[in-house]
Each structure stands twice: as C-alpha cells, then as structure tokens.
Amino acid sequence: FEIEWETMASNGAPILEYEVQMASDIEEDPIQWEVVGKGVFNTYCVTGLMQGKQYFFVVRARNIIGWSDFSDISRSIMTTAIPAPGIPRSTSKGISWLQLEWEVPSIDITIERFQIRRKRITEIDWIETNQIIHVGKCTVGDLIPCVSYQFCVRALTILGWSDWSQASDVISTIRRF
C-alpha cells in the first residue's frame, strides 16, 4: 500500500530522511506505533499489511537540526479483502519491451483483469498502463532501451481492486546494438 504526504517544512536545512510509523488501533492508550520504513521521498510503499484491516500512519522528518514533530494521524486506511498479486518478475526482455509474470491471487471469485504500473528507477511517480490483462503475465511495450524500471500489479474483481503488489526488482531493457 503506497502512502504519500506533503513535504514538511525543513526550518531552512534540507530534509535528510522521513520516518513512517503505523498503528492498527488508535483507541489504545498509549497508541502502539511501529516504525515501518524510512526514505528520502515523500511517498512510501508499506508492505505486509493484513487484508481487511484498518491502519493509521504518522510521519516525521529529519535534517541536521534533528527530528521534527510527528504529523497529524492519517485518516483510517482500510485494506481490501482481495489479496495482492505476486511480485512481477521478468521472463524475457528486448530493446523496448519486457515480458512480466506474477503469481495470481488464490481467491474464490473471478479476477476480471490485472493492471500494471511502472516507473523508471530514477523517478518517483508511477505510470499506470492501459493494457487489458486477463492472465498472470503480459508484455509491457513502449519502453526506452537500456533503462531500468520497476513494476507493480493489481487485480480487479467484482469487489473492486486489490492493493498493488510489492514493487518488482529493478528490471532493465537491453541495449539497441
């Protein structure tokens, strides 16, 4: 599950890292926060969430002066009851395309289709593809030669979309010559 927050004020010094904490019950006193990750961007992909459960998040920033106060508690995030597909992996590659494959979630309802998103390893934003995919594999085209990418996949059922899978390992297209 990917969370995103507004860039925090840095008091004049650049932000060196963010820390993301998560809790599943904010009625407890005190709230039991768990550090789930650190990074340099104002987005973070939280993994290992239980299906059909509610979560809350807070974020703080660090610069050379020290740690900021924590953000306000996020709104409630409820995970879907549909498990995410497996992590995409490359099975073949070309100059401007990659063939991907992933484990299909084992559920009792029909998966109508899958959706892939990608990002260049040097970028922050994900781009969702418009491909209609009905099986646990596809070929992603219109890629740039000798560039590294990451991919995620999600499934659509009559209950809605699953969460995105974890991001793939870095996968590169091949050189033109």
Short mmCIF file of N, CA and C in Angstrom, two decimals:
data_model
loop_
_atom_site.label_atom_id
_atom_site.label_comp_id
_atom_site.label_asym_id
_atom_site.label_seq_id
_atom_site.Cartn_x
_atom_site.Cartn_y
_atom_site.Cartn_z
N PHE A 1 0.86 -1.17 0.00
CA PHE A 1 0.00 0.00 0.00
C PHE A 1 0.90 1.23 0.00
N GLU A 2 0.65 2.16 -0.91
CA GLU A 2 1.51 3.34 -1.01
C GLU A 2 0.86 4.52 -0.31
N ILE A 3 1.60 5.16 0.59
CA ILE A 3 1.12 6.38 1.23
C ILE A 3 1.96 7.55 0.73
N GLU A 4 1.36 8.73 0.79
CA GLU A 4 2.03 9.94 0.32
C GLU A 4 1.65 11.07 1.25
N TRP A 5 2.56 12.01 1.49
CA TRP A 5 2.30 13.13 2.37
C TRP A 5 2.92 14.37 1.78
N GLU A 6 2.45 15.53 2.26
CA GLU A 6 3.02 16.80 1.81
C GLU A 6 4.42 16.95 2.40
N THR A 7 5.32 17.54 1.61
CA THR A 7 6.68 17.78 2.09
C THR A 7 6.62 18.69 3.31
N MET A 8 7.36 18.30 4.33
CA MET A 8 7.31 19.05 5.58
C MET A 8 8.25 20.26 5.55
N ALA A 9 7.96 21.26 6.36
CA ALA A 9 8.83 22.42 6.49
C ALA A 9 10.16 21.97 7.09
N SER A 10 11.25 22.48 6.56
CA SER A 10 12.57 21.99 6.97
C SER A 10 13.35 22.97 7.86
N ASN A 11 12.77 24.10 8.22
CA ASN A 11 13.45 25.11 9.03
C ASN A 11 14.75 25.58 8.38
N GLY A 12 14.80 25.56 7.06
CA GLY A 12 15.96 26.06 6.33
C GLY A 12 17.01 25.03 5.97
N ALA A 13 17.04 23.90 6.66
CA ALA A 13 18.02 22.85 6.35
C ALA A 13 17.32 21.75 5.55
N PRO A 14 17.99 21.17 4.56
CA PRO A 14 17.35 20.15 3.73
C PRO A 14 16.93 18.92 4.56
N ILE A 15 15.83 18.32 4.15
CA ILE A 15 15.36 17.10 4.80
C ILE A 15 16.25 15.95 4.36
N LEU A 16 16.78 15.20 5.33
CA LEU A 16 17.67 14.08 5.05
C LEU A 16 16.92 12.76 4.91
N GLU A 17 15.84 12.62 5.69
CA GLU A 17 15.04 11.40 5.59
C GLU A 17 13.70 11.60 6.28
N TYR A 18 12.74 10.74 5.91
CA TYR A 18 11.45 10.66 6.57
C TYR A 18 11.37 9.33 7.30
N GLU A 19 10.59 9.30 8.36
CA GLU A 19 10.30 8.05 9.07
C GLU A 19 8.79 7.88 9.10
N VAL A 20 8.32 6.70 8.68
CA VAL A 20 6.89 6.39 8.65
C VAL A 20 6.59 5.40 9.77
N GLN A 21 5.57 5.72 10.58
CA GLN A 21 5.13 4.81 11.63
C GLN A 21 3.67 4.46 11.41
N MET A 22 3.29 3.26 11.87
CA MET A 22 1.96 2.73 11.62
C MET A 22 1.37 2.17 12.91
N ALA A 23 0.05 2.28 13.05
CA ALA A 23 -0.68 1.65 14.16
C ALA A 23 -1.98 1.10 13.60
N SER A 24 -2.45 0.01 14.18
CA SER A 24 -3.72 -0.55 13.70
C SER A 24 -4.86 -0.27 14.67
N ASP A 25 -4.55 0.26 15.84
CA ASP A 25 -5.60 0.57 16.82
C ASP A 25 -5.22 1.86 17.52
N ILE A 26 -5.95 2.95 17.24
CA ILE A 26 -5.61 4.22 17.89
C ILE A 26 -6.47 4.45 19.13
N GLU A 27 -7.26 3.45 19.52
CA GLU A 27 -8.05 3.56 20.76
C GLU A 27 -7.21 3.14 21.97
N GLU A 28 -6.10 2.43 21.73
CA GLU A 28 -5.21 2.02 22.83
C GLU A 28 -4.60 3.25 23.47
N ASP A 29 -4.27 3.15 24.76
CA ASP A 29 -3.60 4.24 25.43
C ASP A 29 -2.40 3.68 26.17
N PRO A 30 -1.19 3.94 25.79
CA PRO A 30 -0.82 4.77 24.64
C PRO A 30 -0.93 3.99 23.32
N ILE A 31 -0.99 4.74 22.22
CA ILE A 31 -1.05 4.11 20.89
C ILE A 31 0.26 3.37 20.64
N GLN A 32 0.18 2.16 20.12
CA GLN A 32 1.37 1.34 19.84
C GLN A 32 1.83 1.59 18.40
N TRP A 33 2.73 2.56 18.22
CA TRP A 33 3.25 2.89 16.89
C TRP A 33 4.41 1.97 16.56
N GLU A 34 4.52 1.60 15.29
CA GLU A 34 5.60 0.74 14.81
C GLU A 34 6.27 1.42 13.62
N VAL A 35 7.59 1.53 13.65
CA VAL A 35 8.32 2.09 12.51
C VAL A 35 8.24 1.08 11.36
N VAL A 36 7.71 1.54 10.22
CA VAL A 36 7.58 0.63 9.06
C VAL A 36 8.53 0.99 7.94
N GLY A 37 9.17 2.16 8.02
CA GLY A 37 10.13 2.47 6.97
C GLY A 37 10.70 3.87 7.08
N LYS A 38 11.81 4.04 6.36
CA LYS A 38 12.46 5.34 6.25
C LYS A 38 12.82 5.55 4.79
N GLY A 39 12.87 6.79 4.37
CA GLY A 39 13.22 7.08 2.98
C GLY A 39 13.45 8.56 2.78
N VAL A 40 13.86 8.91 1.59
CA VAL A 40 14.17 10.31 1.28
C VAL A 40 13.05 11.00 0.50
N PHE A 41 12.07 10.23 0.01
CA PHE A 41 10.96 10.81 -0.75
C PHE A 41 9.73 10.92 0.13
N ASN A 42 8.74 11.72 -0.30
CA ASN A 42 7.52 11.88 0.48
C ASN A 42 6.44 10.87 0.09
N THR A 43 6.89 9.68 -0.28
CA THR A 43 6.00 8.54 -0.51
C THR A 43 6.68 7.31 0.08
N TYR A 44 5.87 6.35 0.46
CA TYR A 44 6.43 5.09 0.97
C TYR A 44 5.44 3.97 0.69
N CYS A 45 5.96 2.84 0.22
CA CYS A 45 5.14 1.66 -0.06
C CYS A 45 5.21 0.74 1.16
N VAL A 46 4.11 0.67 1.90
CA VAL A 46 4.04 -0.16 3.10
C VAL A 46 3.64 -1.57 2.67
N THR A 47 4.40 -2.56 3.10
CA THR A 47 4.10 -3.94 2.74
C THR A 47 3.77 -4.73 4.00
N GLY A 48 3.24 -5.93 3.79
CA GLY A 48 2.95 -6.82 4.90
C GLY A 48 1.68 -6.50 5.66
N LEU A 49 0.80 -5.68 5.09
CA LEU A 49 -0.45 -5.36 5.75
C LEU A 49 -1.42 -6.53 5.66
N MET A 50 -2.21 -6.73 6.71
CA MET A 50 -3.19 -7.81 6.71
C MET A 50 -4.43 -7.37 5.93
N GLN A 51 -5.00 -8.27 5.18
CA GLN A 51 -6.18 -7.96 4.38
C GLN A 51 -7.39 -7.69 5.28
N GLY A 52 -8.20 -6.68 4.90
CA GLY A 52 -9.42 -6.36 5.62
C GLY A 52 -9.20 -5.72 6.98
N LYS A 53 -8.06 -5.05 7.19
CA LYS A 53 -7.75 -4.44 8.48
C LYS A 53 -7.54 -2.94 8.31
N GLN A 54 -7.78 -2.19 9.38
CA GLN A 54 -7.66 -0.74 9.38
C GLN A 54 -6.29 -0.32 9.91
N TYR A 55 -5.69 0.70 9.27
CA TYR A 55 -4.38 1.19 9.69
C TYR A 55 -4.37 2.72 9.73
N PHE A 56 -3.46 3.26 10.55
CA PHE A 56 -3.25 4.70 10.66
C PHE A 56 -1.74 4.95 10.55
N PHE A 57 -1.37 6.14 10.05
CA PHE A 57 0.04 6.44 9.84
C PHE A 57 0.38 7.84 10.36
N VAL A 58 1.64 8.00 10.78
CA VAL A 58 2.23 9.31 11.09
C VAL A 58 3.61 9.34 10.44
N VAL A 59 4.08 10.54 10.16
CA VAL A 59 5.38 10.72 9.50
C VAL A 59 6.12 11.84 10.23
N ARG A 60 7.45 11.72 10.27
CA ARG A 60 8.28 12.82 10.75
C ARG A 60 9.49 12.93 9.84
N ALA A 61 10.11 14.11 9.87
CA ALA A 61 11.27 14.37 9.00
C ALA A 61 12.50 14.65 9.86
N ARG A 62 13.68 14.35 9.29
CA ARG A 62 14.94 14.62 9.97
C ARG A 62 15.84 15.45 9.07
N ASN A 63 16.46 16.45 9.64
CA ASN A 63 17.51 17.21 8.96
C ASN A 63 18.68 17.34 9.94
N ILE A 64 19.66 18.18 9.64
CA ILE A 64 20.84 18.27 10.52
C ILE A 64 20.49 18.81 11.91
N ILE A 65 19.36 19.47 12.03
CA ILE A 65 18.93 20.01 13.33
C ILE A 65 18.35 18.89 14.20
N GLY A 66 17.76 17.87 13.57
CA GLY A 66 17.16 16.76 14.32
C GLY A 66 15.82 16.34 13.72
N TRP A 67 15.03 15.63 14.51
CA TRP A 67 13.72 15.13 14.06
C TRP A 67 12.64 16.17 14.29
N SER A 68 11.70 16.25 13.36
CA SER A 68 10.53 17.11 13.52
C SER A 68 9.53 16.43 14.44
N ASP A 69 8.47 17.15 14.79
CA ASP A 69 7.33 16.52 15.45
C ASP A 69 6.67 15.60 14.45
N PHE A 70 5.88 14.65 14.94
CA PHE A 70 5.13 13.77 14.04
C PHE A 70 3.98 14.55 13.39
N SER A 71 3.62 14.12 12.20
CA SER A 71 2.46 14.68 11.51
C SER A 71 1.20 14.34 12.31
N ASP A 72 0.09 14.94 11.91
CA ASP A 72 -1.20 14.51 12.45
C ASP A 72 -1.42 13.06 12.03
N ILE A 73 -2.24 12.35 12.79
CA ILE A 73 -2.57 10.96 12.44
C ILE A 73 -3.38 10.96 11.15
N SER A 74 -3.01 10.08 10.22
CA SER A 74 -3.71 9.98 8.93
C SER A 74 -5.15 9.55 9.16
N ARG A 75 -5.95 9.73 8.13
CA ARG A 75 -7.30 9.15 8.17
C ARG A 75 -7.14 7.64 8.17
N SER A 76 -8.18 6.96 8.53
CA SER A 76 -8.16 5.49 8.57
C SER A 76 -7.94 4.93 7.16
N ILE A 77 -7.02 3.99 7.03
CA ILE A 77 -6.77 3.31 5.76
C ILE A 77 -7.22 1.86 5.95
N MET A 78 -8.21 1.43 5.18
CA MET A 78 -8.73 0.06 5.29
C MET A 78 -8.21 -0.73 4.10
N THR A 79 -7.50 -1.82 4.39
CA THR A 79 -7.01 -2.65 3.29
C THR A 79 -8.16 -3.45 2.71
N THR A 80 -8.03 -3.78 1.46
CA THR A 80 -9.05 -4.56 0.78
C THR A 80 -8.96 -6.02 1.21
N ALA A 81 -10.07 -6.73 1.06
CA ALA A 81 -10.09 -8.15 1.40
C ALA A 81 -9.53 -9.00 0.26
N ILE A 82 -9.19 -8.36 -0.86
CA ILE A 82 -8.65 -9.08 -2.01
C ILE A 82 -7.12 -9.08 -1.90
N PRO A 83 -6.48 -10.25 -1.82
CA PRO A 83 -5.02 -10.25 -1.71
C PRO A 83 -4.36 -9.70 -2.98
N ALA A 84 -3.23 -9.05 -2.80
CA ALA A 84 -2.48 -8.51 -3.94
C ALA A 84 -1.84 -9.65 -4.72
N PRO A 85 -1.67 -9.48 -6.03
CA PRO A 85 -0.92 -10.47 -6.81
C PRO A 85 0.53 -10.55 -6.35
N GLY A 86 1.25 -11.57 -6.82
CA GLY A 86 2.66 -11.71 -6.50
C GLY A 86 3.49 -10.62 -7.16
N ILE A 87 4.73 -10.54 -6.76
CA ILE A 87 5.65 -9.53 -7.29
C ILE A 87 5.98 -9.86 -8.75
N PRO A 88 5.82 -8.89 -9.67
CA PRO A 88 6.17 -9.16 -11.07
C PRO A 88 7.65 -9.48 -11.22
N ARG A 89 7.95 -10.40 -12.13
CA ARG A 89 9.34 -10.75 -12.44
C ARG A 89 9.47 -10.83 -13.96
N SER A 90 10.64 -10.55 -14.45
CA SER A 90 10.90 -10.55 -15.88
C SER A 90 11.17 -11.98 -16.36
N THR A 91 10.54 -12.35 -17.47
CA THR A 91 10.80 -13.66 -18.07
C THR A 91 11.50 -13.54 -19.41
N SER A 92 11.46 -12.34 -20.00
CA SER A 92 12.11 -12.09 -21.29
C SER A 92 12.21 -10.58 -21.47
N LYS A 93 13.17 -10.14 -22.28
CA LYS A 93 13.31 -8.70 -22.49
C LYS A 93 13.85 -8.40 -23.87
N GLY A 94 13.54 -7.19 -24.31
CA GLY A 94 14.01 -6.71 -25.60
C GLY A 94 14.44 -5.26 -25.48
N ILE A 95 14.63 -4.63 -26.63
CA ILE A 95 15.10 -3.25 -26.67
C ILE A 95 14.08 -2.30 -26.03
N SER A 96 12.80 -2.47 -26.37
CA SER A 96 11.77 -1.55 -25.89
C SER A 96 10.60 -2.27 -25.22
N TRP A 97 10.83 -3.51 -24.77
CA TRP A 97 9.75 -4.26 -24.12
C TRP A 97 10.31 -5.21 -23.06
N LEU A 98 9.46 -5.56 -22.13
CA LEU A 98 9.78 -6.54 -21.10
C LEU A 98 8.57 -7.47 -20.94
N GLN A 99 8.83 -8.75 -20.81
CA GLN A 99 7.76 -9.69 -20.53
C GLN A 99 7.77 -9.96 -19.03
N LEU A 100 6.60 -9.80 -18.40
CA LEU A 100 6.47 -9.96 -16.96
C LEU A 100 5.53 -11.12 -16.63
N GLU A 101 5.74 -11.69 -15.46
CA GLU A 101 4.89 -12.77 -14.96
C GLU A 101 4.75 -12.58 -13.46
N TRP A 102 3.61 -12.99 -12.88
CA TRP A 102 3.37 -12.87 -11.45
C TRP A 102 2.41 -13.97 -11.00
N GLU A 103 2.42 -14.22 -9.70
CA GLU A 103 1.50 -15.19 -9.11
C GLU A 103 0.12 -14.56 -9.02
N VAL A 104 -0.88 -15.30 -9.49
CA VAL A 104 -2.27 -14.86 -9.43
C VAL A 104 -2.80 -15.16 -8.02
N PRO A 105 -3.51 -14.21 -7.37
CA PRO A 105 -4.03 -14.48 -6.03
C PRO A 105 -4.99 -15.68 -6.05
N SER A 106 -4.92 -16.48 -5.02
CA SER A 106 -5.78 -17.65 -4.89
C SER A 106 -7.03 -17.24 -4.12
N ILE A 107 -8.10 -16.91 -4.84
CA ILE A 107 -9.35 -16.48 -4.22
C ILE A 107 -10.51 -17.20 -4.89
N ASP A 108 -11.68 -17.17 -4.23
CA ASP A 108 -12.86 -17.90 -4.70
C ASP A 108 -13.72 -17.10 -5.67
N ILE A 109 -13.33 -15.90 -6.04
CA ILE A 109 -14.09 -15.13 -7.02
C ILE A 109 -13.23 -14.88 -8.25
N THR A 110 -13.89 -14.60 -9.33
CA THR A 110 -13.20 -14.41 -10.61
C THR A 110 -12.44 -13.09 -10.65
N ILE A 111 -11.21 -13.17 -11.11
CA ILE A 111 -10.44 -11.95 -11.37
C ILE A 111 -10.78 -11.51 -12.78
N GLU A 112 -11.32 -10.32 -12.89
CA GLU A 112 -11.74 -9.81 -14.20
C GLU A 112 -10.56 -9.37 -15.05
N ARG A 113 -9.57 -8.73 -14.41
CA ARG A 113 -8.38 -8.31 -15.14
C ARG A 113 -7.31 -7.84 -14.17
N PHE A 114 -6.11 -7.62 -14.71
CA PHE A 114 -4.99 -7.09 -13.96
C PHE A 114 -4.59 -5.75 -14.55
N GLN A 115 -3.94 -4.95 -13.74
CA GLN A 115 -3.39 -3.68 -14.21
C GLN A 115 -1.94 -3.58 -13.76
N ILE A 116 -1.10 -3.08 -14.65
CA ILE A 116 0.34 -2.91 -14.38
C ILE A 116 0.63 -1.42 -14.24
N ARG A 117 1.52 -1.09 -13.34
CA ARG A 117 2.08 0.26 -13.31
C ARG A 117 3.59 0.14 -13.30
N ARG A 118 4.25 1.19 -13.81
CA ARG A 118 5.71 1.15 -13.92
C ARG A 118 6.28 2.50 -13.55
N LYS A 119 7.56 2.47 -13.24
CA LYS A 119 8.30 3.72 -13.06
C LYS A 119 9.75 3.47 -13.41
N ARG A 120 10.38 4.50 -13.96
CA ARG A 120 11.82 4.43 -14.15
C ARG A 120 12.45 4.49 -12.77
N ILE A 121 13.53 3.83 -12.61
CA ILE A 121 14.18 3.76 -11.30
C ILE A 121 14.64 5.14 -10.83
N THR A 122 14.83 6.06 -11.76
CA THR A 122 15.28 7.42 -11.41
C THR A 122 14.13 8.36 -11.09
N GLU A 123 12.88 7.88 -11.17
CA GLU A 123 11.71 8.74 -10.96
C GLU A 123 10.93 8.31 -9.72
N ILE A 124 10.09 9.19 -9.25
CA ILE A 124 9.27 8.93 -8.07
C ILE A 124 7.88 8.44 -8.47
N ASP A 125 7.29 9.04 -9.51
CA ASP A 125 5.90 8.77 -9.87
C ASP A 125 5.72 7.50 -10.69
N TRP A 126 4.67 6.77 -10.36
CA TRP A 126 4.29 5.56 -11.10
C TRP A 126 3.38 5.93 -12.25
N ILE A 127 3.45 5.19 -13.34
CA ILE A 127 2.59 5.38 -14.52
C ILE A 127 1.79 4.10 -14.69
N GLU A 128 0.46 4.22 -14.71
CA GLU A 128 -0.38 3.06 -14.91
C GLU A 128 -0.56 2.81 -16.40
N THR A 129 -0.46 1.55 -16.80
CA THR A 129 -0.64 1.22 -18.21
C THR A 129 -2.12 1.02 -18.49
N ASN A 130 -2.49 1.08 -19.76
CA ASN A 130 -3.88 0.91 -20.16
C ASN A 130 -4.15 -0.49 -20.73
N GLN A 131 -3.20 -1.39 -20.56
CA GLN A 131 -3.37 -2.73 -21.09
C GLN A 131 -4.49 -3.47 -20.37
N ILE A 132 -5.24 -4.28 -21.12
CA ILE A 132 -6.23 -5.17 -20.54
C ILE A 132 -5.55 -6.54 -20.44
N ILE A 133 -5.35 -7.01 -19.20
CA ILE A 133 -4.60 -8.24 -18.96
C ILE A 133 -5.50 -9.21 -18.20
N HIS A 134 -5.66 -10.42 -18.73
CA HIS A 134 -6.57 -11.39 -18.12
C HIS A 134 -5.85 -12.58 -17.48
N VAL A 135 -4.55 -12.68 -17.63
CA VAL A 135 -3.78 -13.79 -17.07
C VAL A 135 -2.60 -13.22 -16.29
N GLY A 136 -1.84 -14.06 -15.62
CA GLY A 136 -0.75 -13.62 -14.78
C GLY A 136 0.54 -13.34 -15.52
N LYS A 137 0.45 -12.81 -16.73
CA LYS A 137 1.64 -12.42 -17.48
C LYS A 137 1.25 -11.43 -18.57
N CYS A 138 2.23 -10.64 -19.00
CA CYS A 138 1.98 -9.69 -20.08
C CYS A 138 3.31 -9.19 -20.63
N THR A 139 3.24 -8.52 -21.76
CA THR A 139 4.39 -7.85 -22.34
C THR A 139 4.13 -6.35 -22.25
N VAL A 140 5.06 -5.64 -21.62
CA VAL A 140 4.96 -4.18 -21.49
C VAL A 140 5.85 -3.58 -22.56
N GLY A 141 5.26 -2.79 -23.44
CA GLY A 141 6.00 -2.17 -24.55
C GLY A 141 6.20 -0.68 -24.34
N ASP A 142 6.68 -0.03 -25.38
CA ASP A 142 6.95 1.41 -25.38
C ASP A 142 7.92 1.82 -24.28
N LEU A 143 8.92 0.99 -24.03
CA LEU A 143 9.95 1.30 -23.04
C LEU A 143 11.19 1.83 -23.75
N ILE A 144 12.06 2.45 -23.01
CA ILE A 144 13.28 3.05 -23.57
C ILE A 144 14.43 2.04 -23.45
N PRO A 145 15.23 1.88 -24.51
CA PRO A 145 16.36 0.94 -24.45
C PRO A 145 17.34 1.27 -23.33
N CYS A 146 17.84 0.24 -22.67
CA CYS A 146 18.90 0.35 -21.67
C CYS A 146 18.49 1.24 -20.48
N VAL A 147 17.21 1.16 -20.09
CA VAL A 147 16.69 1.92 -18.95
C VAL A 147 16.17 0.94 -17.92
N SER A 148 16.34 1.27 -16.65
CA SER A 148 15.90 0.40 -15.54
C SER A 148 14.53 0.84 -15.04
N TYR A 149 13.65 -0.16 -14.82
CA TYR A 149 12.28 0.07 -14.39
C TYR A 149 11.94 -0.80 -13.18
N GLN A 150 10.84 -0.43 -12.51
CA GLN A 150 10.19 -1.29 -11.53
C GLN A 150 8.72 -1.37 -11.91
N PHE A 151 8.07 -2.48 -11.52
CA PHE A 151 6.68 -2.72 -11.87
C PHE A 151 5.89 -3.20 -10.66
N CYS A 152 4.59 -2.89 -10.64
CA CYS A 152 3.64 -3.42 -9.66
C CYS A 152 2.42 -3.89 -10.44
N VAL A 153 1.64 -4.77 -9.83
CA VAL A 153 0.42 -5.26 -10.48
C VAL A 153 -0.70 -5.32 -9.44
N ARG A 154 -1.94 -5.13 -9.89
CA ARG A 154 -3.10 -5.31 -9.01
C ARG A 154 -4.19 -6.04 -9.79
N ALA A 155 -5.16 -6.59 -9.04
CA ALA A 155 -6.22 -7.39 -9.64
C ALA A 155 -7.57 -6.72 -9.41
N LEU A 156 -8.48 -6.86 -10.40
CA LEU A 156 -9.84 -6.33 -10.29
C LEU A 156 -10.82 -7.49 -10.22
N THR A 157 -11.69 -7.45 -9.22
CA THR A 157 -12.78 -8.43 -9.08
C THR A 157 -14.08 -7.65 -8.93
N ILE A 158 -15.19 -8.36 -8.75
CA ILE A 158 -16.47 -7.66 -8.53
C ILE A 158 -16.47 -6.89 -7.22
N LEU A 159 -15.53 -7.19 -6.32
CA LEU A 159 -15.41 -6.48 -5.05
C LEU A 159 -14.54 -5.23 -5.17
N GLY A 160 -13.89 -5.04 -6.31
CA GLY A 160 -13.03 -3.89 -6.50
C GLY A 160 -11.58 -4.30 -6.75
N TRP A 161 -10.70 -3.33 -6.64
CA TRP A 161 -9.27 -3.56 -6.89
C TRP A 161 -8.59 -4.10 -5.64
N SER A 162 -7.63 -4.98 -5.85
CA SER A 162 -6.74 -5.39 -4.76
C SER A 162 -5.76 -4.26 -4.51
N ASP A 163 -4.95 -4.40 -3.47
CA ASP A 163 -3.82 -3.49 -3.30
C ASP A 163 -2.81 -3.80 -4.39
N TRP A 164 -1.91 -2.86 -4.63
CA TRP A 164 -0.81 -3.11 -5.57
C TRP A 164 0.14 -4.14 -4.96
N SER A 165 0.73 -4.95 -5.79
CA SER A 165 1.76 -5.88 -5.32
C SER A 165 2.96 -5.09 -4.84
N GLN A 166 3.88 -5.76 -4.21
CA GLN A 166 5.15 -5.13 -3.90
C GLN A 166 5.85 -4.83 -5.23
N ALA A 167 6.72 -3.84 -5.22
CA ALA A 167 7.45 -3.48 -6.44
C ALA A 167 8.41 -4.60 -6.84
N SER A 168 8.55 -4.76 -8.13
CA SER A 168 9.49 -5.76 -8.66
C SER A 168 10.92 -5.35 -8.35
N ASP A 169 11.83 -6.30 -8.53
CA ASP A 169 13.24 -5.94 -8.54
C ASP A 169 13.46 -5.00 -9.72
N VAL A 170 14.58 -4.33 -9.76
CA VAL A 170 14.90 -3.46 -10.89
C VAL A 170 15.11 -4.34 -12.13
N ILE A 171 14.42 -3.97 -13.22
CA ILE A 171 14.50 -4.73 -14.48
C ILE A 171 14.88 -3.74 -15.57
N SER A 172 15.87 -4.09 -16.39
CA SER A 172 16.33 -3.18 -17.45
C SER A 172 16.06 -3.74 -18.83
N THR A 173 15.70 -2.84 -19.74
CA THR A 173 15.63 -3.21 -21.15
C THR A 173 17.06 -3.38 -21.67
N ILE A 174 17.21 -3.99 -22.84
CA ILE A 174 18.55 -4.23 -23.36
C ILE A 174 18.99 -3.10 -24.29
N ARG A 175 20.29 -3.08 -24.58
CA ARG A 175 20.86 -2.06 -25.49
C ARG A 175 20.38 -2.30 -26.91
N ARG A 176 20.35 -1.23 -27.68
CA ARG A 176 19.90 -1.30 -29.07
C ARG A 176 20.86 -2.11 -29.92
N PHE A 177 22.16 -1.96 -29.75
CA PHE A 177 23.13 -2.68 -30.59
C PHE A 177 24.11 -3.41 -29.73
#
